[in-house]
Tab-separated table of C-alpha atoms in Angstrom:
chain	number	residue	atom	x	y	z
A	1493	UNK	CA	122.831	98.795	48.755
A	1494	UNK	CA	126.312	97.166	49.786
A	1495	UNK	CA	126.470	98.506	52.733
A	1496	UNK	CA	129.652	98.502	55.191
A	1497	UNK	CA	130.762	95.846	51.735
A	1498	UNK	CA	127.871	93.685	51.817
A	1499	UNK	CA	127.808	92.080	48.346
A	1500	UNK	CA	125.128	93.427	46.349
A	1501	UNK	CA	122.145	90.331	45.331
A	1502	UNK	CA	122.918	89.223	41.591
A	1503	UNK	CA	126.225	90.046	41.447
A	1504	UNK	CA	127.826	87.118	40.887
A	1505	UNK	CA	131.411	87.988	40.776
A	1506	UNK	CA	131.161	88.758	44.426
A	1507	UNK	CA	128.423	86.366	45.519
A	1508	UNK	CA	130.174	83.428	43.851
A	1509	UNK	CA	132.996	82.628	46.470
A	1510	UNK	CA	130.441	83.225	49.494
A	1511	UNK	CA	128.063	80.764	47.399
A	1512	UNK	CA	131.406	78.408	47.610
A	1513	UNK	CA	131.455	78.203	51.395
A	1514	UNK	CA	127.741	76.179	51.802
A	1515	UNK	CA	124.162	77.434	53.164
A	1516	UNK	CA	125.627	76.301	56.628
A	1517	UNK	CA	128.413	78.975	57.251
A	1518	UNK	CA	126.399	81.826	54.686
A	1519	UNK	CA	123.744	81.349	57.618
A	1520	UNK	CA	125.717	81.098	60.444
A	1521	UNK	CA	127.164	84.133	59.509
A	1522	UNK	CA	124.070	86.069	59.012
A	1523	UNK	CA	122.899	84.907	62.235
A	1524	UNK	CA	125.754	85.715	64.044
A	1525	UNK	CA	127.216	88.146	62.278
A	1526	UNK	CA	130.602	88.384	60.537
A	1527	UNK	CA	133.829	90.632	60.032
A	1528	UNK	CA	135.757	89.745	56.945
A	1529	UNK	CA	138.419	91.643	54.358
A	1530	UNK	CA	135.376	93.185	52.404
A	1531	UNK	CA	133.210	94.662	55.138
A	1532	UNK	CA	130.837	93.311	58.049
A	1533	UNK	CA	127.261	92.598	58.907
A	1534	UNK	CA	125.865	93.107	61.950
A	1535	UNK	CA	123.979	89.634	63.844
A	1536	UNK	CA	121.030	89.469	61.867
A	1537	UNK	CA	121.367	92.186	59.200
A	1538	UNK	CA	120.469	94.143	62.354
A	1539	UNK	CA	117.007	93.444	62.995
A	1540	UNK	CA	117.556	91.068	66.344
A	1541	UNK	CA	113.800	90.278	65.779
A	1542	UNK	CA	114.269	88.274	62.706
A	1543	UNK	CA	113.970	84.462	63.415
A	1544	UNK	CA	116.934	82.294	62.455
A	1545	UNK	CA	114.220	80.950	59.632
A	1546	UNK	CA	113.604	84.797	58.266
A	1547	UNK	CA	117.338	85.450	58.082
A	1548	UNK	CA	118.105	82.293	56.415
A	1549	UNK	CA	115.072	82.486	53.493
A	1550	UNK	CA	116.140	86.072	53.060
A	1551	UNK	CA	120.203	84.508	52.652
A	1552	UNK	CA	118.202	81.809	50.306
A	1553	UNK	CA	116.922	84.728	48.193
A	1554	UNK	CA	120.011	86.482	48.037
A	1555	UNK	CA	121.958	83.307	47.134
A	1556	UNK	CA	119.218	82.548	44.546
A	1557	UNK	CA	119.721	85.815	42.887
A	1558	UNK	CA	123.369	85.635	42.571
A	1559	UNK	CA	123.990	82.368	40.697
């Protein structure tokens, strides 16, 4: 829904310079968590009961999507 700035999946215009920065730091931050210019996400979308493998298939998907 782009919440709090979260890039909406398949839109590529906003996806594309995330896409740019590797699987490793896309899900690192969606483990963690991140604060950038365009919004934040909570650790784990927040759901802290998501696995590190759930977030990082759902941060596949997304990625998928939006190439």
């Amino acid at each position: 829904a782009g919440v709090a700035g979260a890039p909406m999946p398949g839109n590529k215009e906003d996806w594309g310079p995330r896409i740019a920065q590797g699987n490793d730091v896309l899900n690192q931050h969606a483990i963690d968590g991140y604060t950038g210019q365009k919004g934040m996400m909570p650790p784990r979308g927040g759901n802290a009961a998501l696995s590190d493998d759930e977030v990082k298939a759902a941060v596949q998907y997304m990625v998928a999507k939006s190439m």
